[in-house]
XYZ file of C-alpha atoms in Angstrom:
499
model
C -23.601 -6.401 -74.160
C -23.911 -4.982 -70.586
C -24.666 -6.430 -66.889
C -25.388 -4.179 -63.773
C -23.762 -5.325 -61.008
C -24.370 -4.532 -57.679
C -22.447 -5.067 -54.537
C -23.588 -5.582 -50.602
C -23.540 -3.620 -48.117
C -20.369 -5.114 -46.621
C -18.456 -5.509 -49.955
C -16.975 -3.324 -53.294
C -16.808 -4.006 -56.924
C -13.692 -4.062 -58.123
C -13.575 -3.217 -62.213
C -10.842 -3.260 -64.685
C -10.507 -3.514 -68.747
C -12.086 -1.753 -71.611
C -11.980 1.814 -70.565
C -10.292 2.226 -67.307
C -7.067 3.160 -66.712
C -6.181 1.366 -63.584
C -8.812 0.015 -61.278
C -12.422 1.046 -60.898
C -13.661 0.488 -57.189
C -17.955 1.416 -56.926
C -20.642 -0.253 -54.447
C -22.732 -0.640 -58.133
C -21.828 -0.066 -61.660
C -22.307 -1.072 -65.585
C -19.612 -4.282 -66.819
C -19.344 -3.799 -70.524
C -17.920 -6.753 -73.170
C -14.155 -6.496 -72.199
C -14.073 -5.649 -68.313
C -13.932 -7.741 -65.535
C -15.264 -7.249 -62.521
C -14.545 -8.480 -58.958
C -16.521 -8.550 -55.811
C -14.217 -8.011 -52.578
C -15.429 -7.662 -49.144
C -13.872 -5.269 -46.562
C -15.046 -6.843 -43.411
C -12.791 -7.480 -40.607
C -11.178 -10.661 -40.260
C -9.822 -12.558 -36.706
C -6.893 -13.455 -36.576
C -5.842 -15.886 -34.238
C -1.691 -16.351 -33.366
C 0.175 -17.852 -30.385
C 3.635 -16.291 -31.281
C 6.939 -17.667 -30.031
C 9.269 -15.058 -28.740
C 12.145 -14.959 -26.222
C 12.704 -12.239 -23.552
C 15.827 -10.376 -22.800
C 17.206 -13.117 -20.413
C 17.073 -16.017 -23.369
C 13.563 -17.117 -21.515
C 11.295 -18.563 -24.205
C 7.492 -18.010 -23.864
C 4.398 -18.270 -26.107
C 2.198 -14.824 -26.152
C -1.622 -15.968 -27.781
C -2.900 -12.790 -29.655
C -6.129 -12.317 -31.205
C -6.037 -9.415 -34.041
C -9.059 -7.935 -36.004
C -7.677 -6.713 -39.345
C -9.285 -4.991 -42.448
C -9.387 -2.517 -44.669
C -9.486 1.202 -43.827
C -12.706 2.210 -44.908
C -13.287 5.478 -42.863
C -11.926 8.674 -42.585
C -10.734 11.178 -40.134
C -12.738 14.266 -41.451
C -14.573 15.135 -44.181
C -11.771 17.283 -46.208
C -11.244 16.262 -49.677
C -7.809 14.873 -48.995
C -8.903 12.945 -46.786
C -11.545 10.769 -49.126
C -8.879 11.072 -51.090
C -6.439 9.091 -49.016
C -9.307 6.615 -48.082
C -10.021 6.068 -51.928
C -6.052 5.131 -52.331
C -5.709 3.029 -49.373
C -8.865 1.139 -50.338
C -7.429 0.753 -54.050
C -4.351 -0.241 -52.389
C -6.346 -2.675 -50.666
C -8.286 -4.109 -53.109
C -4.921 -4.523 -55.690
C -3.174 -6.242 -53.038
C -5.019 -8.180 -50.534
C -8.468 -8.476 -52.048
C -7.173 -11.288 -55.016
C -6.156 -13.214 -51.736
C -8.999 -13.231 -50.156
C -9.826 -17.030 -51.547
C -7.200 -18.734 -50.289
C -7.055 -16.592 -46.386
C -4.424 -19.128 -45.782
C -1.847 -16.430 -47.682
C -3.345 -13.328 -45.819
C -3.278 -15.901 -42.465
C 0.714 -16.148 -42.811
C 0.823 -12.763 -44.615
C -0.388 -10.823 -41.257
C 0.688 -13.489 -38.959
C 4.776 -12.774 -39.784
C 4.490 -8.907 -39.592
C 3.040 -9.475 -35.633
C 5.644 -12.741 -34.844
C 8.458 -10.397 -36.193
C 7.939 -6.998 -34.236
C 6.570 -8.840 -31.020
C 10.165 -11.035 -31.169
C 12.204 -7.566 -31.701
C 9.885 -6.007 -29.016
C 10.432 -8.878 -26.289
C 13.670 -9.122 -26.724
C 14.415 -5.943 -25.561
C 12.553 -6.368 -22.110
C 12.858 -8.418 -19.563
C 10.133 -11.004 -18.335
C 9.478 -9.288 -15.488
C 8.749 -5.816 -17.633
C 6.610 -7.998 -19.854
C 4.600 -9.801 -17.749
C 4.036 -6.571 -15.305
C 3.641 -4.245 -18.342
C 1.196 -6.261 -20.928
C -0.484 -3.000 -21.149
C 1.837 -1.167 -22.156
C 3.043 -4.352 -24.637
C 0.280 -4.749 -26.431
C 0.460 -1.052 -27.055
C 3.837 -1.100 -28.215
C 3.001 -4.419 -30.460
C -0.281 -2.707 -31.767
C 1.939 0.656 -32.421
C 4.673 -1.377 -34.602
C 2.283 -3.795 -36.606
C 0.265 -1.005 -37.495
C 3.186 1.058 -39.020
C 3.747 -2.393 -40.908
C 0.226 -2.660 -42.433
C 0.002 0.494 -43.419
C 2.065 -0.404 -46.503
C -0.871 -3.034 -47.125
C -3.699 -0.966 -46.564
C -4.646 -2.820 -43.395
C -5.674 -1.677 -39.992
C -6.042 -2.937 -36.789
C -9.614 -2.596 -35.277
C -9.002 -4.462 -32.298
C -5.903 -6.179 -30.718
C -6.410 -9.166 -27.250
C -3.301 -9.962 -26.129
C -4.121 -12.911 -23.534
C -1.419 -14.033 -21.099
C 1.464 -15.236 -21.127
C 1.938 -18.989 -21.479
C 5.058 -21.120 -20.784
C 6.678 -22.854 -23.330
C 6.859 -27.298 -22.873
C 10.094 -27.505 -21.016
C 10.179 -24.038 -19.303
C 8.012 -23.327 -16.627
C 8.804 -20.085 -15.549
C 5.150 -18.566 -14.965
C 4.183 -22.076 -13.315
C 7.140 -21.963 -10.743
C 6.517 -18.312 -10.170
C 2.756 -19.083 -9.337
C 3.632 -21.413 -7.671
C 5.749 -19.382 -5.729
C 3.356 -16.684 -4.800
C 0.860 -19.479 -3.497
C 3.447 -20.778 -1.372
C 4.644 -17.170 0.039
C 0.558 -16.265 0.473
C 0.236 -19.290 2.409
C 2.930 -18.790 4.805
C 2.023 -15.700 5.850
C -1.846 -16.747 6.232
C -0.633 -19.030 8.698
C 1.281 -16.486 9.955
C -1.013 -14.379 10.551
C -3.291 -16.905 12.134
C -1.080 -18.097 14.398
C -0.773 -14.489 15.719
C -4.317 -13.674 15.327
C -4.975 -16.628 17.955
C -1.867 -15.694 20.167
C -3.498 -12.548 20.390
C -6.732 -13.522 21.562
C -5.546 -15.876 24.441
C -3.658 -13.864 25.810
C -6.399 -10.696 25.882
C -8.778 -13.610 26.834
C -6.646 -14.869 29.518
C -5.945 -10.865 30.823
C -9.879 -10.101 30.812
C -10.829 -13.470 32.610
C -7.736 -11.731 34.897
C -9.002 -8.458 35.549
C -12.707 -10.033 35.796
C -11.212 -12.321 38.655
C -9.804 -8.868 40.527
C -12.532 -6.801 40.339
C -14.978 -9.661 41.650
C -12.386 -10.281 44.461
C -12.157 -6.758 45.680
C -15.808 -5.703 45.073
C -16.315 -8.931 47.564
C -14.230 -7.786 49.953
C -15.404 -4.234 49.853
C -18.877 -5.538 50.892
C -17.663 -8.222 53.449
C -16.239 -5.126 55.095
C -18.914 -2.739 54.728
C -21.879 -5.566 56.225
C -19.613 -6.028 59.335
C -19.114 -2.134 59.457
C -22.551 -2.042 59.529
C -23.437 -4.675 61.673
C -20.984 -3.412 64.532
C -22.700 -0.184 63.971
C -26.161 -1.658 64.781
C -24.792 -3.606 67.688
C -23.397 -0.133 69.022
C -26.597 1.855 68.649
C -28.773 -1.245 70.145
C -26.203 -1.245 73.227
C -26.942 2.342 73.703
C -30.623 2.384 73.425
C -30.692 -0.838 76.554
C -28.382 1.699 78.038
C -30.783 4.694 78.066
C -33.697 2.346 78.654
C -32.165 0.844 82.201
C -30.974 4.286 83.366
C -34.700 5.486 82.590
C -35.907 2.622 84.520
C -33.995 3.038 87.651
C -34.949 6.744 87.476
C -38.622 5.593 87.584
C -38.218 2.827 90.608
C -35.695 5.902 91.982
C -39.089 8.472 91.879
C -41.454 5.764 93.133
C -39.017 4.754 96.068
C -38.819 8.366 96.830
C -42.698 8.719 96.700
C -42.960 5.922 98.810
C -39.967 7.332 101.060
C -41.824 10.664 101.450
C -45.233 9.052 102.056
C -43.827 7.181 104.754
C -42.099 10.075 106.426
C -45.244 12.304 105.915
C -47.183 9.235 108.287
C -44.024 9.128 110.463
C -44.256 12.703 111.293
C -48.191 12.139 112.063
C -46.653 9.646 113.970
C -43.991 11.101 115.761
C -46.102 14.601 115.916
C -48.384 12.762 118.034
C -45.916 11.198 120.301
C -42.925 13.032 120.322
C -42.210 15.915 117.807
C -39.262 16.693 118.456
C -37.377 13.466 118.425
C -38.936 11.963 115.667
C -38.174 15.364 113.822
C -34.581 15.410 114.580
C -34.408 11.162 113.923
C -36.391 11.964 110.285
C -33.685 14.548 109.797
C -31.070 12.005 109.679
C -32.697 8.988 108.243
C -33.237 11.847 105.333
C -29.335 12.322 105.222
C -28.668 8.960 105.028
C -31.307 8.029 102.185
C -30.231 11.007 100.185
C -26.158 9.550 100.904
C -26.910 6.118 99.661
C -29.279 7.180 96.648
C -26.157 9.610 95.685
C -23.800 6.348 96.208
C -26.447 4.406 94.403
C -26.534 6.750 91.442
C -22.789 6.777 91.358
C -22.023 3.473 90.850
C -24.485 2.963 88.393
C -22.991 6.158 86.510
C -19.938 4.340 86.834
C -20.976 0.718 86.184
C -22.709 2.469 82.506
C -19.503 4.312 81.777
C -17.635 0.949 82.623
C -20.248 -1.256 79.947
C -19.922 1.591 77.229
C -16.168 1.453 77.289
C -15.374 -2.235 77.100
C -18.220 -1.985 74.757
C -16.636 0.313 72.506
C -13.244 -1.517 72.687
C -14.298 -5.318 71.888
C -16.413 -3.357 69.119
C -13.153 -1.771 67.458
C -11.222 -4.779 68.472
C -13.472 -6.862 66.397
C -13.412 -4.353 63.501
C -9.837 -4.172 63.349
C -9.494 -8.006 63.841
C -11.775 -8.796 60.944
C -10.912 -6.338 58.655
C -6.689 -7.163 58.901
C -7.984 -10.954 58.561
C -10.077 -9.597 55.056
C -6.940 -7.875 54.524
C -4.397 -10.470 54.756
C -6.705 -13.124 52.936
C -7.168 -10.770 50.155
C -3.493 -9.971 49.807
C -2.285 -14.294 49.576
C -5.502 -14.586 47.574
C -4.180 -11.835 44.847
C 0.029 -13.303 45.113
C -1.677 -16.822 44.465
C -3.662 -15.250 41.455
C -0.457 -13.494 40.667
C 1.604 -16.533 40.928
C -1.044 -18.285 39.135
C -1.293 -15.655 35.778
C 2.460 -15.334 35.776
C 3.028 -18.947 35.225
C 0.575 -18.775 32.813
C 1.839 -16.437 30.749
C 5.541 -18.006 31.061
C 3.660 -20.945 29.578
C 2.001 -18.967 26.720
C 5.206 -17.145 25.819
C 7.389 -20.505 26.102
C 4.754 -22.149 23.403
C 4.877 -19.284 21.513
C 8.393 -18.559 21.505
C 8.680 -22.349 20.943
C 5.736 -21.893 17.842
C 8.125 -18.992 15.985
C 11.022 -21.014 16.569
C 9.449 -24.277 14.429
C 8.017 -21.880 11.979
C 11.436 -20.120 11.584
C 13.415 -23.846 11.554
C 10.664 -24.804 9.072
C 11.045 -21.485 6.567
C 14.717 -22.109 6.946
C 14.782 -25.335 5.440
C 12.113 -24.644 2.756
C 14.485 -21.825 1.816
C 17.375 -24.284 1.425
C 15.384 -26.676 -0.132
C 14.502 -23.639 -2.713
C 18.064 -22.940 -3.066
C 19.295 -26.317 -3.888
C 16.611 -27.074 -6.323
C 17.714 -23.839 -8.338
C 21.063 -24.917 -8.243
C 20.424 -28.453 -9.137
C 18.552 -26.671 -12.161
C 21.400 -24.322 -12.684
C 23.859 -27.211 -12.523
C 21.738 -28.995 -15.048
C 21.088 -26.201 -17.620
C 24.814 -25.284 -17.560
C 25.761 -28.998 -17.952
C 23.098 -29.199 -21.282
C 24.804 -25.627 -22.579
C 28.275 -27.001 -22.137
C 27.458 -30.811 -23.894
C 25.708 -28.197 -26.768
C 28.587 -26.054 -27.014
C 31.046 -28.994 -27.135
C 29.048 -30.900 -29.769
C 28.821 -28.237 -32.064
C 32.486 -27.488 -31.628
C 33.265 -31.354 -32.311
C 30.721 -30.715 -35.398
C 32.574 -27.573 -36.931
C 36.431 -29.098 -36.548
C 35.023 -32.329 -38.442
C 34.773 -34.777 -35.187
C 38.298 -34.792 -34.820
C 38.480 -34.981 -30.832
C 41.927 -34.225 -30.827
C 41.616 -30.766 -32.048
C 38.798 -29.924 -29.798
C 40.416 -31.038 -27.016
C 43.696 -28.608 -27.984
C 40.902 -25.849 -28.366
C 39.295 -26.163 -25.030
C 42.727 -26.638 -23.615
C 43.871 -23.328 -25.226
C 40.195 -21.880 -24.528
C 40.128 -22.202 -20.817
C 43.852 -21.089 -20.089
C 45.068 -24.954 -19.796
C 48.792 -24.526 -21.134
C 49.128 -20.989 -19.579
C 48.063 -22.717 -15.597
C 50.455 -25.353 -16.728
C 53.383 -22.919 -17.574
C 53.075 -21.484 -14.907
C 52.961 -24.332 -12.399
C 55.996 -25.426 -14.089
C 57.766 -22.311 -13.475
C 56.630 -21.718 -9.928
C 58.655 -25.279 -9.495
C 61.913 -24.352 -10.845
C 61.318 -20.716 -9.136
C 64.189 -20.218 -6.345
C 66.087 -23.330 -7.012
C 70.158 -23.306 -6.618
C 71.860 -26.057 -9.124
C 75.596 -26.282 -7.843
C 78.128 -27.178 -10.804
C 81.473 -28.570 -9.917
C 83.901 -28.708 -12.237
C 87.492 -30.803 -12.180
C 90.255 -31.110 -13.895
C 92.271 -34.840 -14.235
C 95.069 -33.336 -15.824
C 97.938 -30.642 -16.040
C 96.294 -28.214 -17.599
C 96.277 -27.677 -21.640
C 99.807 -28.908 -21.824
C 98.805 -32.374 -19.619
C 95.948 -32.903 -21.840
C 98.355 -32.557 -25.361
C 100.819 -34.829 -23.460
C 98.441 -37.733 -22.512
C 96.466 -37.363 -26.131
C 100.172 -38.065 -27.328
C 100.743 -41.009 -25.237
C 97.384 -42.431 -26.097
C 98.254 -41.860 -29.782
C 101.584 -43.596 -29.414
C 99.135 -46.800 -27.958
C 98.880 -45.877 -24.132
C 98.972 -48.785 -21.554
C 96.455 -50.661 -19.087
C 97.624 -48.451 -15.887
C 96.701 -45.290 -17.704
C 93.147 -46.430 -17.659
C 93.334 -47.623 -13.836
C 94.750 -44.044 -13.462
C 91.635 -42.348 -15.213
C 89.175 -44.595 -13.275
C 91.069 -43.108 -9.848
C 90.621 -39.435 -11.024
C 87.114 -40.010 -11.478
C 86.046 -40.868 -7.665
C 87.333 -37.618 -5.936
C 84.251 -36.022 -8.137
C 81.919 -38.434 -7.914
C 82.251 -38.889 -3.810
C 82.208 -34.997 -3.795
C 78.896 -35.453 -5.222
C 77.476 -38.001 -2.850
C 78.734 -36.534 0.127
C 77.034 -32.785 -0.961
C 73.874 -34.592 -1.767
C 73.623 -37.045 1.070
C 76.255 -35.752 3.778
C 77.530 -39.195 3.401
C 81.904 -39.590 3.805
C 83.788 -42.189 2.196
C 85.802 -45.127 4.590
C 88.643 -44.228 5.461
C 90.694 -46.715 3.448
C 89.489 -45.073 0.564
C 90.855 -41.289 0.958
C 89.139 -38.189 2.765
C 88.074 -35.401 0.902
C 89.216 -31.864 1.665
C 87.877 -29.550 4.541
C 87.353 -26.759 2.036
C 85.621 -29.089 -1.001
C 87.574 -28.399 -3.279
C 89.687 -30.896 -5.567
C 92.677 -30.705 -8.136
């Protein structure tokens, strides 16, 4: 008579018959004799798509999207309405997508053209660049629209992958613009290598430079300071021999005076023996005379000392002077040599260099061109496939007659209008000359000789008409050639005109 039925956790019974109005969702209820009831689960299904769409510049591409979908099954807040809302969107649910649920191939397609249509309408409007820069702000627009559109089935989105783009067989516009990018990072690596090592010769080359200099003076500065100091010890030695001999012949002076005096003092025992007064007066001027020559003596040694100090002092700064402009000189061609030396180095460097950019620049150059050509080769091509298209299906819709289509095109690109108007641009400024004679007498010589001929005319009339036709025709050839008949013939008149 009755069955209790109970649903899981993840899922709703779905009643109907004897009893109910409409539909009677509960998680666990009673099924009488003459209801039905329905299990239907509300868990989220994936969704996996690779849509097709085309951007705002007729690029194709293929966008792979991942969508969860399911049922809305919880609410914003706990008002009344809003269980009540949840109730009707899950009734909605379960009328509508729940029966469908066995065959997911119907949902599958079901969901699948509500995202391929609003991501087509979407792309279209932007440009690949937008798109591919954007994707955030894509997939929000793509998640925005689909959900308005699943609203109406009771569906919402839980969670929405857009992956990247991918190019379509046949266009490979995210492959060339890798592609690209890995070329463009790769020339400036090298680049920047080349002026990464630039850089550090050259600062190499400057400190193994400056290293030189510095060793070269500090050398010097000590080559001159030990001979500075050396000439200095020399000096002081030659003055301490000095002092050392003039204390020395002051000693043998004191001793020869001793000796002097000693002598004198036995003298004068001498001479006070024998005679006083002579030997007093003669020890008075040997005394004189010693004391003259020991003053000469002590002169000429004061001299001869004063002599020895000054060329002593002279050859000392002589030698000084001589060495240090020698130091100088060699230091100055040492440094224009080094001088020399680093400036032709450095030519060398910036000639290699400049002769580095220049191949690099040549080499950029020509991959440029190379660029260029290829997209106008592909260019070229793609116009070439639109145009053989666009002529086929034109040959298609007039019935293949070839005829027509070639009027079309003719008419279509401006053909008979370029043609017109060559045509008129010839005739444009020319100057036809019309001459016009008269063979007979006027009206009344025309009635007369219509007469004769009526009344059977003769052979010489006809010689006659064959004369009146050459002034014309002469006129003629002479205006269009500047050619003059003989003479035997006739002449023509000076003013070109003819009766």
């Amino acid at each position: 008579m009755a069955t209790f039925r109970v649903a899981d956790a993840s899922e709703y019974l779905a009643i109907t018959g004897w009893g109910i109005d409409d539909v009677k969702l509960a998680k666990k209820a009673w099924v009488f004799v003459g209801q039905q009831c329905k299990k239907f689960s509300i868990s989220p299904v994936n969704y996996e798509f690779e849509v097709h769409a085309m951007s705002a510049e007729k690029l194709p591409f293929i966008l792979p999207a991942v969508f969860t979908i399911g049922p809305k099954i919880t609410a914003t807040g706990a008002e009344a309405s809003d269980k009540r809302d949840l109730e009707a969107q899950l009734l909605l649910y379960a009328k509508l997508i729940a029966p469908l649920h066995r065959s997911r191939s119907h949902v599958h397609e079901l969901v699948k053209g509500i995202i391929e249509g609003e991501t087509r309408v979407l792309a279209a409007d932007l440009t690949m660049e937008e798109i591919f820069k954007g994707t955030k702000t894509f997939k929000e627009k793509v998640f925005n629209r689909v959900q308005l559109e699943l609203n109406q089935f009771a569906l919402v989105i839980y969670n929405a992958n857009v992956k990247q783009l991918v190019d379509v067989p046949g266009h490979e516009y995210f492959s060339y613009l890798g592609q690209k990018t890995q070329q463009d990072a790769a020339n400036q690596a090298k680049v920047d290598v080349a002026e990464a090592r630039m850089k550090g010769e050259v600062g190499a080359k400057e400190r193994e430079g400056l290293t030189r200099q510095n060793a070269a003076k500090v050398d010097a500065e000590t080559k001159v300071l030990s001979v500075r100091q050396q000439g200095q010890g020399l000096k002081e030695e030659a003055k301490v021999k000095a002092e050392v001999q003039v204390f020395e012949n002051a000693r043998e002076a004191d001793i020869a005076a001793a000796k002097a005096e000693l002598a004198m003092k036995k003298a004068g025992f001498d001479k006070q023996a024998k005679v006083a007064e002579v030997e007093a007066a003669k020890a008075v001027a040997i005394r004189e005379a010693e004391l003259q020559m020991e003053v000469e003596r002590k002169n000429a040694m004061r001299q001869t000392e004063k002599l020895k100090a000054e060329q002593l002092s002279k050859a000392t700064v002589q030698y000084e002077t001589q060495v240090q402009e020698s130091n100088a000189l060699f230091y100055s061609r040492q440094k224009a040599a080094e001088a020399a030396l680093f400036e032709q180095m450095r030519s060398a460097e910036a000639r290699k260099a400049q002769a580095d950019a220049q191949l690099f620049e040549q080499k950029m150059a020509e991959d440029a061109k190379l660029y260029a050509k290829q997209k106008e080769a592909e260019s070229l091509a793609l116009l070439g496939r639109a145009k053989t298209e666009y002529a086929a299906s034109m040959l298609q819709a007039l019935g293949g007659n070839y005829y027509a289509l070639r009027d079309y095109l003719m008419i279509d690109g401006g053909m008979y209008t370029e043609m017109a108007s060559i045509n008129a641009g010839a005739v444009n400024g020319m100057q036809p000359k019309i001459s016009i004679w008269s063979n007979g007498g006027g009206a009344d010589g025309a009635a007369a000789n219509a007469g004769k001929e009526a009344a059977g005319g003769s052979a010489l009339q006809q010689v006659a008409g064959v004369y009146k036709m050459l002034p014309p025709l002469l006129s003629t050839v002479h205006e269009q050639t500047g050619m003059l008949p003989p003479a035997w013939m006739g002449a023509l008149p000076k003013d070109g005109a003819a009766n």
